mmCIF file of C-alpha atoms in Angstrom:
data_model
loop_
_atom_site.group_PDB
_atom_site.id
_atom_site.type_symbol
_atom_site.label_atom_id
_atom_site.label_comp_id
_atom_site.label_asym_id
_atom_site.label_seq_id
_atom_site.Cartn_x
_atom_site.Cartn_y
_atom_site.Cartn_z
ATOM 1 C CA MET A 1 120.658 111.483 122.267
ATOM 2 C CA VAL A 2 121.089 107.728 122.599
ATOM 3 C CA GLY A 3 124.127 105.984 121.150
ATOM 4 C CA ALA A 4 123.984 105.038 117.486
ATOM 5 C CA SER A 5 124.606 101.350 118.192
ATOM 6 C CA TRP A 6 121.865 101.123 120.839
ATOM 7 C CA GLY A 7 119.517 103.141 118.648
ATOM 8 C CA ASN A 8 120.130 100.826 115.700
ATOM 9 C CA ARG A 9 119.288 97.788 117.816
ATOM 10 C CA PHE A 10 115.985 99.397 118.781
ATOM 11 C CA VAL A 11 115.134 100.587 115.257
ATOM 12 C CA PHE A 12 116.213 97.329 113.567
ATOM 13 C CA PRO A 13 114.926 94.488 115.812
ATOM 14 C CA ALA A 14 115.889 91.664 113.482
ATOM 15 C CA PRO A 15 114.467 88.199 114.246
ATOM 16 C CA ASP A 16 116.495 85.003 114.194
ATOM 17 C CA PRO A 17 117.200 83.992 110.572
ATOM 18 C CA SER A 18 114.276 82.046 109.121
ATOM 19 C CA TYR A 19 116.264 80.617 106.206
ATOM 20 C CA GLY A 20 119.730 79.342 105.368
ATOM 21 C CA PRO A 21 122.084 79.149 102.374
ATOM 22 C CA GLN A 22 120.378 75.952 101.194
ATOM 23 C CA SER A 23 116.864 77.393 101.330
ATOM 24 C CA TYR A 24 114.681 78.344 98.379
ATOM 25 C CA ARG A 25 116.571 76.697 95.547
ATOM 26 C CA ARG A 26 116.083 78.513 92.228
ATOM 27 C CA HIS A 27 115.043 81.675 94.093
ATOM 28 C CA LEU A 28 117.797 82.491 96.600
ATOM 29 C CA CYS A 29 120.673 84.275 94.884
ATOM 30 C CA TRP A 30 123.615 86.486 95.815
ATOM 31 C CA ILE A 31 124.108 89.884 94.175
ATOM 32 C CA PRO A 32 127.744 91.041 94.402
ATOM 33 C CA TRP A 33 128.670 94.222 96.213
ATOM 34 C CA ASN A 34 129.396 97.205 94.009
ATOM 35 C CA ALA A 35 133.000 98.401 94.280
ATOM 36 C CA VAL A 36 131.921 102.025 93.767
ATOM 37 C CA ILE A 37 129.014 101.969 96.219
ATOM 38 C CA SER A 38 130.560 99.665 98.838
ATOM 39 C CA PRO A 39 134.372 99.581 98.514
ATOM 40 C CA ASP A 40 134.761 98.376 102.108
ATOM 41 C CA ARG A 41 132.201 95.581 101.701
ATOM 42 C CA VAL A 42 133.996 94.250 98.628
ATOM 43 C CA LYS A 43 137.170 93.773 100.681
ATOM 44 C CA ASP A 44 135.423 92.442 103.804
ATOM 45 C CA PRO A 45 135.730 88.608 103.947
ATOM 46 C CA GLY A 46 132.729 88.487 106.276
ATOM 47 C CA VAL A 47 130.331 89.621 103.528
ATOM 48 C CA GLN A 48 132.240 88.615 100.400
ATOM 49 C CA ASP A 49 129.403 86.301 99.314
ATOM 50 C CA GLY A 50 127.308 89.338 98.386
ATOM 51 C CA ILE A 51 123.741 90.394 99.173
ATOM 52 C CA PRO A 52 121.210 87.572 99.689
ATOM 53 C CA CYS A 53 118.179 88.165 97.466
ATOM 54 C CA LEU A 54 115.047 86.342 96.358
ATOM 55 C CA TRP A 55 114.293 86.383 92.631
ATOM 56 C CA PHE A 56 110.946 85.436 91.106
ATOM 57 C CA PRO A 57 111.039 85.655 87.301
ATOM 58 C CA ALA A 58 107.876 86.064 85.244
ATOM 59 C CA PRO A 59 107.877 84.800 81.628
ATOM 60 C CA LYS A 60 108.192 87.629 79.102
ATOM 61 C CA ALA A 61 107.558 90.354 81.712
ATOM 62 C CA ALA A 62 109.599 93.539 81.351
ATOM 63 C CA THR A 63 108.543 95.058 84.688
ATOM 64 C CA VAL A 64 110.520 94.333 87.870
ATOM 65 C CA ILE A 65 109.207 95.017 91.368
ATOM 66 C CA LEU A 66 112.121 95.732 93.713
ATOM 67 C CA PHE A 67 110.771 94.813 97.149
ATOM 68 C CA PHE A 68 111.993 95.981 100.574
ATOM 69 C CA HIS A 69 110.518 94.037 103.479
ATOM 70 C CA ALA A 70 109.181 95.254 106.809
ATOM 71 C CA ASN A 71 110.880 95.308 110.185
ATOM 72 C CA ALA A 72 111.096 92.269 112.478
ATOM 73 C CA GLU A 73 111.115 89.947 109.442
ATOM 74 C CA ASP A 74 113.572 88.731 106.827
ATOM 75 C CA LEU A 75 113.456 87.355 103.288
ATOM 76 C CA GLY A 76 112.306 83.941 104.464
ATOM 77 C CA MET A 77 109.231 85.433 106.115
ATOM 78 C CA SER A 78 108.515 87.415 102.940
ATOM 79 C CA PHE A 79 108.792 84.442 100.567
ATOM 80 C CA ALA A 80 105.056 83.708 100.334
ATOM 81 C CA ILE A 81 104.010 87.289 99.610
ATOM 82 C CA LEU A 82 106.782 87.691 97.023
ATOM 83 C CA LYS A 83 105.684 84.582 95.156
ATOM 84 C CA HIS A 84 102.049 85.656 95.344
ATOM 85 C CA MET A 85 103.011 89.089 94.039
ATOM 86 C CA ARG A 86 104.749 87.546 91.021
ATOM 87 C CA ASP A 87 101.781 85.267 90.333
ATOM 88 C CA GLN A 88 99.155 87.971 90.867
ATOM 89 C CA PHE A 89 100.774 90.819 88.932
ATOM 90 C CA LYS A 90 102.640 88.686 86.356
ATOM 91 C CA VAL A 91 105.843 90.715 86.815
ATOM 92 C CA ASN A 92 109.395 89.893 87.932
ATOM 93 C CA VAL A 93 110.056 90.374 91.646
ATOM 94 C CA LEU A 94 113.423 90.924 93.350
ATOM 95 C CA ALA A 95 113.791 91.327 97.118
ATOM 96 C CA ALA A 96 117.001 92.211 98.954
ATOM 97 C CA GLU A 97 118.078 91.407 102.507
ATOM 98 C CA TYR A 98 119.132 94.113 104.971
ATOM 99 C CA PRO A 99 122.352 94.156 107.027
ATOM 100 C CA GLY A 100 121.573 92.568 110.386
ATOM 101 C CA TYR A 101 118.787 90.374 108.980
ATOM 102 C CA GLY A 102 118.627 86.843 107.583
ATOM 103 C CA LEU A 103 121.941 85.652 106.146
ATOM 104 C CA LEU A 104 123.438 89.081 106.939
ATOM 105 C CA HIS A 105 122.593 88.743 110.644
ATOM 106 C CA HIS A 106 126.264 89.133 111.572
ATOM 107 C CA VAL A 107 126.463 92.609 109.979
ATOM 108 C CA GLU A 108 125.692 95.706 112.046
ATOM 109 C CA PRO A 109 122.332 97.161 110.912
ATOM 110 C CA SER A 110 122.089 100.864 110.099
ATOM 111 C CA GLU A 111 120.262 103.334 107.887
ATOM 112 C CA ASP A 112 123.342 103.698 105.671
ATOM 113 C CA GLY A 113 123.646 99.919 105.376
ATOM 114 C CA VAL A 114 120.023 99.518 104.281
ATOM 115 C CA CYS A 115 120.379 102.282 101.673
ATOM 116 C CA GLU A 116 123.657 100.721 100.535
ATOM 117 C CA VAL A 117 121.931 97.403 99.863
ATOM 118 C CA ALA A 118 119.017 99.151 98.156
ATOM 119 C CA LEU A 119 121.271 101.140 95.837
ATOM 120 C CA THR A 120 123.443 98.110 95.026
ATOM 121 C CA THR A 121 120.504 95.919 94.023
ATOM 122 C CA PHE A 122 118.944 98.777 92.058
ATOM 123 C CA ARG A 123 122.142 99.444 90.101
ATOM 124 C CA PHE A 124 122.474 95.707 89.468
ATOM 125 C CA LEU A 125 119.068 95.684 87.792
ATOM 126 C CA VAL A 126 119.945 98.687 85.649
ATOM 127 C CA ASP A 127 123.644 98.194 84.906
ATOM 128 C CA VAL A 128 123.948 94.396 84.781
ATOM 129 C CA LEU A 129 120.515 93.122 83.752
ATOM 130 C CA GLY A 130 119.764 96.122 81.548
ATOM 131 C CA VAL A 131 116.366 96.913 83.090
ATOM 132 C CA ARG A 132 115.164 100.420 82.268
ATOM 133 C CA TYR A 133 114.308 102.872 85.028
ATOM 134 C CA SER A 134 110.740 103.056 83.733
ATOM 135 C CA GLN A 135 110.368 99.274 84.127
ATOM 136 C CA ILE A 136 111.246 99.260 87.839
ATOM 137 C CA VAL A 137 108.518 99.630 90.471
ATOM 138 C CA LEU A 138 109.815 100.124 94.016
ATOM 139 C CA PHE A 139 107.837 98.487 96.820
ATOM 140 C CA GLY A 140 108.451 99.322 100.471
ATOM 141 C CA ARG A 141 106.510 97.968 103.429
ATOM 142 C CA SER A 142 106.877 99.636 106.839
ATOM 143 C CA LEU A 143 110.669 99.865 107.342
ATOM 144 C CA GLY A 144 111.068 99.156 103.626
ATOM 145 C CA SER A 145 109.433 102.492 102.840
ATOM 146 C CA GLY A 146 112.721 104.159 103.828
ATOM 147 C CA PRO A 147 114.965 102.670 101.103
ATOM 148 C CA ALA A 148 112.075 102.710 98.596
ATOM 149 C CA VAL A 149 111.465 106.457 98.984
ATOM 150 C CA PHE A 150 115.228 107.058 98.981
ATOM 151 C CA LEU A 151 115.640 105.384 95.573
ATOM 152 C CA ALA A 152 112.476 106.936 94.113
ATOM 153 C CA SER A 153 113.782 110.394 95.020
ATOM 154 C CA GLN A 154 117.047 109.727 93.174
ATOM 155 C CA PHE A 155 115.956 107.960 89.968
ATOM 156 C CA PRO A 156 113.053 108.289 87.467
ATOM 157 C CA VAL A 157 111.574 104.864 88.199
ATOM 158 C CA GLY A 158 108.295 103.545 86.848
ATOM 159 C CA GLY A 159 106.412 103.614 90.128
ATOM 160 C CA LEU A 160 106.444 103.485 93.925
ATOM 161 C CA ILE A 161 104.245 101.436 96.273
ATOM 162 C CA LEU A 162 104.317 102.256 99.992
ATOM 163 C CA VAL A 163 102.477 100.015 102.457
ATOM 164 C CA SER A 164 102.132 101.046 106.120
ATOM 165 C CA ALA A 165 104.825 103.675 105.626
ATOM 166 C CA PHE A 166 106.117 106.010 108.337
ATOM 167 C CA SER A 167 106.839 109.709 107.902
ATOM 168 C CA SER A 168 110.192 109.221 109.672
ATOM 169 C CA ILE A 169 111.777 106.851 112.176
ATOM 170 C CA ARG A 170 111.595 109.418 114.950
ATOM 171 C CA ALA A 171 107.901 109.997 114.235
ATOM 172 C CA ALA A 172 107.341 106.233 114.229
ATOM 173 C CA VAL A 173 109.076 105.879 117.615
ATOM 174 C CA GLN A 174 106.928 108.714 118.930
ATOM 175 C CA SER A 175 103.778 106.899 117.803
ATOM 176 C CA ILE A 176 104.943 103.724 119.564
ATOM 177 C CA ALA A 177 106.706 104.959 122.712
ATOM 178 C CA GLY A 178 105.841 108.638 123.100
ATOM 179 C CA ARG A 179 107.421 112.011 122.336
ATOM 180 C CA PHE A 180 109.890 112.059 125.228
ATOM 181 C CA PHE A 181 111.429 108.733 124.222
ATOM 182 C CA ALA A 182 111.510 109.736 120.536
ATOM 183 C CA MET A 183 113.518 112.899 121.285
ATOM 184 C CA ALA A 184 116.447 110.700 122.311
ATOM 185 C CA PHE A 185 116.669 109.179 118.827
ATOM 186 C CA GLN A 186 118.668 110.440 115.908
ATOM 187 C CA GLU A 187 116.492 110.991 112.840
ATOM 188 C CA ARG A 188 116.540 108.217 110.240
ATOM 189 C CA PHE A 189 114.701 107.788 106.940
ATOM 190 C CA PRO A 190 113.074 111.256 106.777
ATOM 191 C CA ASN A 191 110.410 110.164 104.291
ATOM 192 C CA HIS A 192 108.321 113.291 104.925
ATOM 193 C CA LYS A 193 111.136 115.378 103.424
ATOM 194 C CA THR A 194 112.371 112.995 100.728
ATOM 195 C CA ILE A 195 108.901 112.270 99.301
ATOM 196 C CA ALA A 196 108.795 115.798 97.857
ATOM 197 C CA ASN A 197 111.536 114.787 95.389
ATOM 198 C CA VAL A 198 109.641 111.742 94.087
ATOM 199 C CA SER A 199 108.350 112.241 90.537
ATOM 200 C CA CYS A 200 106.937 108.779 89.722
ATOM 201 C CA SER A 201 103.387 107.530 90.218
ATOM 202 C CA THR A 202 103.000 106.635 93.899
ATOM 203 C CA LEU A 203 100.475 104.329 95.561
ATOM 204 C CA PHE A 204 100.001 104.701 99.328
ATOM 205 C CA ILE A 205 98.283 101.854 101.218
ATOM 206 C CA HIS A 206 97.721 102.105 104.960
ATOM 207 C CA GLY A 207 95.135 100.297 107.084
ATOM 208 C CA GLU A 208 92.906 102.339 109.352
ATOM 209 C CA SER A 209 93.224 99.559 111.938
ATOM 210 C CA ASP A 210 97.031 99.815 112.052
ATOM 211 C CA GLY A 211 97.848 99.875 115.753
ATOM 212 C CA LEU A 212 101.611 100.286 115.291
ATOM 213 C CA ILE A 213 102.062 103.061 112.712
ATOM 214 C CA PRO A 214 98.916 105.228 112.535
ATOM 215 C CA VAL A 215 97.398 105.947 109.132
ATOM 216 C CA GLU A 216 98.208 109.639 109.648
ATOM 217 C CA HIS A 217 101.801 108.875 108.623
ATOM 218 C CA SER A 218 100.737 107.917 105.093
ATOM 219 C CA VAL A 219 98.259 110.811 104.955
ATOM 220 C CA LYS A 220 101.127 113.198 105.682
ATOM 221 C CA LEU A 221 103.317 111.612 102.998
ATOM 222 C CA PHE A 222 100.425 111.671 100.523
ATOM 223 C CA LYS A 223 99.907 115.412 101.028
ATOM 224 C CA ARG A 224 103.605 116.160 100.512
ATOM 225 C CA CYS A 225 103.972 113.990 97.413
ATOM 226 C CA ARG A 226 103.889 116.086 94.215
ATOM 227 C CA ALA A 227 103.568 113.227 91.727
ATOM 228 C CA ARG A 228 100.553 111.315 90.432
ATOM 229 C CA LYS A 229 99.307 109.572 93.554
ATOM 230 C CA LEU A 230 96.611 107.455 95.166
ATOM 231 C CA LEU A 231 95.912 106.811 98.855
ATOM 232 C CA VAL A 232 94.023 103.654 99.888
ATOM 233 C CA THR A 233 93.031 103.176 103.551
ATOM 234 C CA PRO A 234 91.217 99.830 104.024
ATOM 235 C CA PRO A 235 89.216 99.969 107.288
ATOM 236 C CA GLU A 236 89.966 96.352 108.295
ATOM 237 C CA MET A 237 93.660 96.311 107.406
ATOM 238 C CA GLU A 238 96.203 96.123 110.253
ATOM 239 C CA HIS A 239 99.957 96.681 110.216
ATOM 240 C CA ASN A 240 100.843 93.030 109.603
ATOM 241 C CA SER A 241 97.751 91.971 107.657
ATOM 242 C CA ASN A 242 98.128 89.568 104.747
ATOM 243 C CA LEU A 243 98.194 91.937 101.786
ATOM 244 C CA PHE A 244 96.586 89.340 99.528
ATOM 245 C CA GLY A 245 94.052 88.181 102.120
ATOM 246 C CA ASP A 246 91.669 90.807 100.775
ATOM 247 C CA ALA A 247 91.891 91.944 97.147
ATOM 248 C CA SER A 248 90.935 95.483 98.156
ATOM 249 C CA PHE A 249 94.136 95.837 100.222
ATOM 250 C CA LEU A 250 96.701 95.683 97.407
ATOM 251 C CA ALA A 251 95.763 93.659 94.318
ATOM 252 C CA ILE A 252 92.896 95.777 92.963
ATOM 253 C CA PRO A 253 94.462 99.208 93.678
ATOM 254 C CA ALA A 254 97.868 98.209 92.244
ATOM 255 C CA ILE A 255 96.475 96.622 89.072
ATOM 256 C CA HIS A 256 94.234 99.606 88.341
ATOM 257 C CA PHE A 257 96.806 102.265 89.262
ATOM 258 C CA PHE A 258 99.833 100.776 87.481
ATOM 259 C CA GLY A 259 98.156 98.616 84.845
ATOM 260 C CA PHE A 260 100.065 95.458 85.780
ATOM 261 C CA PRO A 261 101.519 93.374 84.198
ATOM 262 C CA GLY A 262 102.569 96.167 81.830
ATOM 263 C CA TYR A 263 104.847 95.576 78.852
ATOM 264 C CA TYR A 264 105.975 92.188 77.589
ATOM 265 C CA THR A 265 109.349 91.548 76.016
ATOM 266 C CA SER A 266 111.102 88.759 74.149
ATOM 267 C CA THR A 267 114.216 89.350 76.283
ATOM 268 C CA PRO A 268 113.040 89.529 79.918
ATOM 269 C CA PRO A 269 115.655 90.110 82.628
ATOM 270 C CA ARG A 270 117.409 86.901 83.654
ATOM 271 C CA LEU A 271 119.982 86.348 86.369
ATOM 272 C CA PRO A 272 123.147 84.359 85.578
ATOM 273 C CA ALA A 273 122.825 80.785 86.806
ATOM 274 C CA SER A 274 126.054 81.103 88.805
ATOM 275 C CA MET A 275 124.372 83.612 91.141
ATOM 276 C CA PHE A 276 122.094 80.855 92.469
ATOM 277 C CA GLU A 277 125.023 78.710 93.625
ATOM 278 C CA THR A 278 125.515 78.594 97.383
ATOM 279 C CA PRO A 279 128.640 80.450 98.560
ATOM 280 C CA ASP A 280 130.349 77.197 99.627
ATOM 281 C CA ARG A 281 129.666 75.599 96.269
ATOM 282 C CA ARG A 282 130.959 78.626 94.389
ATOM 283 C CA LEU A 283 134.197 78.545 96.364
ATOM 284 C CA ARG A 284 134.565 74.809 95.810
ATOM 285 C CA LEU A 285 133.980 75.070 92.064
ATOM 286 C CA ALA A 286 136.355 78.012 91.811
ATOM 287 C CA GLY A 287 139.031 75.992 93.604
ATOM 288 C CA GLN A 288 138.493 73.012 91.320
ATOM 289 C CA ALA A 289 138.697 75.235 88.261
ATOM 290 C CA GLN A 290 141.936 76.772 89.496
ATOM 291 C CA GLN A 291 143.477 73.350 90.126
ATOM 292 C CA GLU A 292 142.481 72.165 86.674
ATOM 293 C CA GLY A 293 143.846 75.322 85.090
ATOM 294 C CA THR A 294 140.543 76.157 83.445
ATOM 295 C CA ALA A 295 137.366 78.073 84.199
ATOM 296 C CA ARG A 296 135.149 75.077 83.374
ATOM 297 C CA PRO A 297 134.357 76.156 79.806
ATOM 298 C CA PHE A 298 133.828 72.739 78.251
ATOM 299 C CA LEU A 299 130.815 71.072 76.722
ATOM 300 C CA CYS A 300 131.749 67.733 78.258
ATOM 301 C CA ASP A 301 134.869 65.916 79.382
ATOM 302 C CA CYS A 302 135.525 64.393 75.983
ATOM 303 C CA LEU A 303 135.900 67.887 74.500
ATOM 304 C CA ALA A 304 138.251 69.161 77.190
ATOM 305 C CA LYS A 305 141.735 70.585 76.716
ATOM 306 C CA ARG A 306 143.460 67.385 77.650
ATOM 307 C CA ASP A 307 142.060 65.766 74.494
ATOM 308 C CA GLN A 308 144.513 67.107 71.914
ATOM 309 C CA HIS A 309 142.470 65.708 69.011
ATOM 310 C CA SER A 310 139.303 67.636 69.793
ATOM 311 C CA LEU A 311 138.059 71.172 69.443
ATOM 312 C CA GLU A 312 137.853 73.394 72.480
ATOM 313 C CA ALA A 313 134.299 74.569 73.125
ATOM 314 C CA GLY A 314 134.021 77.546 75.445
ATOM 315 C CA PHE A 315 130.886 79.069 76.905
ATOM 316 C CA GLY A 316 131.090 82.864 77.042
ATOM 317 C CA ARG A 317 128.209 84.178 79.152
ATOM 318 C CA GLN A 318 127.230 87.744 78.427
ATOM 319 C CA ALA A 319 126.549 90.066 81.322
ATOM 320 C CA ASP A 320 122.825 90.398 80.758
ATOM 321 C CA GLY A 321 121.860 86.904 81.860
ATOM 322 C CA VAL A 322 121.760 83.236 81.086
ATOM 323 C CA ASP A 323 119.547 83.711 78.044
ATOM 324 C CA ASN A 324 122.433 84.956 75.908
ATOM 325 C CA ILE A 325 125.435 82.688 75.447
ATOM 326 C CA THR A 326 128.132 82.858 72.816
ATOM 327 C CA ILE A 327 129.917 79.604 71.981
ATOM 328 C CA CYS A 328 133.447 80.009 70.662
ATOM 329 C CA LEU A 329 135.339 77.198 68.928
ATOM 330 C CA TYR A 330 139.140 77.136 68.832
ATOM 331 C CA LYS A 331 141.719 74.827 67.282
ATOM 332 C CA ASP A 332 145.433 75.608 67.441
ATOM 333 C CA THR A 333 144.735 79.292 66.851
ATOM 334 C CA THR A 334 143.493 82.380 68.603
ATOM 335 C CA ASP A 335 140.931 83.007 65.873
ATOM 336 C CA GLU A 336 137.353 82.211 66.761
ATOM 337 C CA VAL A 337 134.181 80.989 65.190
ATOM 338 C CA GLU A 338 131.037 81.962 67.083
ATOM 339 C CA LEU A 339 127.777 80.072 66.914
ATOM 340 C CA ALA A 340 124.552 81.477 68.285
ATOM 341 C CA GLY A 341 120.907 80.560 68.696
ATOM 342 C CA ASP A 342 119.335 77.297 67.567
ATOM 343 C CA GLU A 343 122.161 76.559 65.139
ATOM 344 C CA ALA A 344 124.685 76.730 67.949
ATOM 345 C CA LYS A 345 122.561 74.449 70.072
ATOM 346 C CA GLU A 346 122.160 71.810 67.386
ATOM 347 C CA ARG A 347 125.801 72.050 66.309
ATOM 348 C CA LEU A 348 127.080 71.529 69.841
ATOM 349 C CA LYS A 349 124.719 68.622 70.388
ATOM 350 C CA ARG A 350 126.044 67.028 67.215
ATOM 351 C CA MET A 351 129.657 67.608 68.291
ATOM 352 C CA ALA A 352 128.946 65.992 71.646
ATOM 353 C CA GLN A 353 127.218 63.004 70.086
ATOM 354 C CA ASP A 354 130.032 62.454 67.580
ATOM 355 C CA ALA A 355 132.672 62.728 70.275
ATOM 356 C CA LEU A 356 130.821 60.362 72.575
ATOM 357 C CA GLN A 357 130.447 57.778 69.857
ATOM 358 C CA GLU A 358 134.165 57.913 69.174
ATOM 359 C CA LYS A 359 135.065 57.701 72.826
ATOM 360 C CA GLY A 360 132.369 55.170 73.730
ATOM 361 C CA LYS A 361 131.351 57.217 76.724
ATOM 362 C CA GLU A 362 127.616 56.819 76.920
ATOM 363 C CA GLY A 363 125.573 59.176 79.049
ATOM 364 C CA ARG A 364 128.110 62.003 79.182
ATOM 365 C CA GLY A 365 126.657 64.202 76.487
ATOM 366 C CA LYS A 366 125.101 66.780 78.774
ATOM 367 C CA SER A 367 126.201 70.376 78.685
ATOM 368 C CA HIS A 368 128.114 71.698 81.658
ATOM 369 C CA ALA A 369 125.053 73.587 82.870
ATOM 370 C CA GLN A 370 122.893 70.467 82.785
ATOM 371 C CA ALA A 371 125.552 68.291 84.400
ATOM 372 C CA GLU A 372 125.955 70.694 87.286
ATOM 373 C CA GLY A 373 122.208 71.140 87.698
ATOM 374 C CA ASP A 374 122.528 74.911 88.093
ATOM 375 C CA LEU A 375 119.806 76.015 85.731
ATOM 376 C CA GLY A 376 116.410 75.712 87.353
ATOM 377 C CA GLU A 377 113.147 75.847 85.434
ATOM 378 C CA GLY A 378 113.477 75.450 81.717
ATOM 379 C CA GLU A 379 116.987 74.001 82.051
ATOM 380 C CA LEU A 380 118.964 74.122 78.822
ATOM 381 C CA GLU A 381 116.237 75.901 76.873
ATOM 382 C CA GLN A 382 116.787 79.036 78.949
ATOM 383 C CA GLN A 383 120.406 79.306 77.881
ATOM 384 C CA TRP A 384 119.934 79.832 74.174
ATOM 385 C CA SER A 385 119.066 83.190 72.688
ATOM 386 C CA GLN A 386 116.509 83.030 69.917
ATOM 387 C CA GLU A 387 117.878 86.161 68.268
ATOM 388 C CA ASP A 388 120.101 86.220 65.199
ATOM 389 C CA PRO A 389 120.662 82.481 64.712
ATOM 390 C CA GLY A 390 123.598 81.677 62.484
ATOM 391 C CA ILE A 391 127.369 81.265 62.345
ATOM 392 C CA ARG A 392 129.505 84.394 62.567
ATOM 393 C CA PHE A 393 133.180 84.642 61.705
ATOM 394 C CA VAL A 394 135.289 86.977 63.816
ATOM 395 C CA ASP A 395 136.256 90.132 61.896
ATOM 396 C CA GLY A 396 134.734 88.550 58.801
ATOM 397 C CA GLN A 397 137.642 86.116 58.536
ATOM 398 C CA HIS A 398 137.485 82.334 58.311
ATOM 399 C CA ALA A 399 139.258 80.709 61.250
ATOM 400 C CA PRO A 400 142.120 78.424 60.133
ATOM 401 C CA GLY A 401 141.754 74.777 61.039
ATOM 402 C CA LEU A 402 137.950 74.830 60.973
ATOM 403 C CA PRO A 403 135.635 73.819 58.131
ATOM 404 C CA LYS A 404 134.573 76.572 55.788
ATOM 405 C CA ARG A 405 131.014 77.824 55.761
ATOM 406 C CA GLU A 406 130.132 76.069 52.514
ATOM 407 C CA ASP A 407 131.489 72.773 53.874
ATOM 408 C CA LEU A 408 129.342 72.813 57.009
ATOM 409 C CA PRO A 409 126.488 70.280 57.032
ATOM 410 C CA PRO A 410 122.958 71.705 57.107
ATOM 411 C CA LEU A 411 121.630 72.292 60.639
#
């Protein structure tokens, strides 16, 4: 049996990183490590930035494809297919990087590390963004079939797509280098065993011209899968073929089998804007906030704490994304008045305009999010929830020092 470290280097032949921290603005984000799943990672300064991911949102789509890329590539090499997948299927797409690949190239790759990343990103979708299990479709290509089958065997997800999958790592090595060489390897990603525990609809796609992983691997997995299933074996498809180069490879089977795009929703999953900040920028902003003694909660400078004659306007982001923001107003009291929706938006704009006129500071009436340029497409419009517009008083009480409801001007 070969050493684990040497075996990992053979099984996970990561290429040189094809992207950097400044690449793919509005798509490259960092999902934090989960303290329950990865307690050691949370404390490790070498990976404290989190898991690099690519996020492609689709307007009003409830479905999320969680994508796991193939071997010998990283997120940068997968960017084009991820974008095409979002555009073709009209669903949200999230892809996670593996340890040892891309911006995690300095981390030792391993089967446990890949599953750790897969589970962390999956729980982030469910626990933080509030995506239902039934709205998540797992997609694994080649090496990515390992973490995809692992998650599908553990959770009642909405679907599973396996492209050029292997029955196990040892079987894949045997197909590439022969039985004698494969016997020296410890087993990893035993898909042929785990697939029996998958209960969701499963689409298998494997080209008959695959010269790396023979189509028999997917045939074996297909026979052992007990769920609703479909096997597609395009004659001209190779292991690294462009999946959207021919509609019969992926697009037509996936749309017919899963009925993409699926359900629409008025509250699609949205990632907090702060997750798209580069690690260096996040550290710099955190340091500035600590020096100023505030977490940057202000509408603009003229409404900041140092202005004793103004109200304090704080932005309280809820955990489920940038679409929902509560604005709290304070004045010499701990009581709050919360404004939400369009009324909050118009009220804050009016406050900013009034304050700017008094101060004579033209051109500084942008919100913090606009000023920092951390929003992306849609800018300020993405921040405001359209649900339940109005003014709410905490615990039903009027906050002292603020105008009463009947005295407020019409919005």
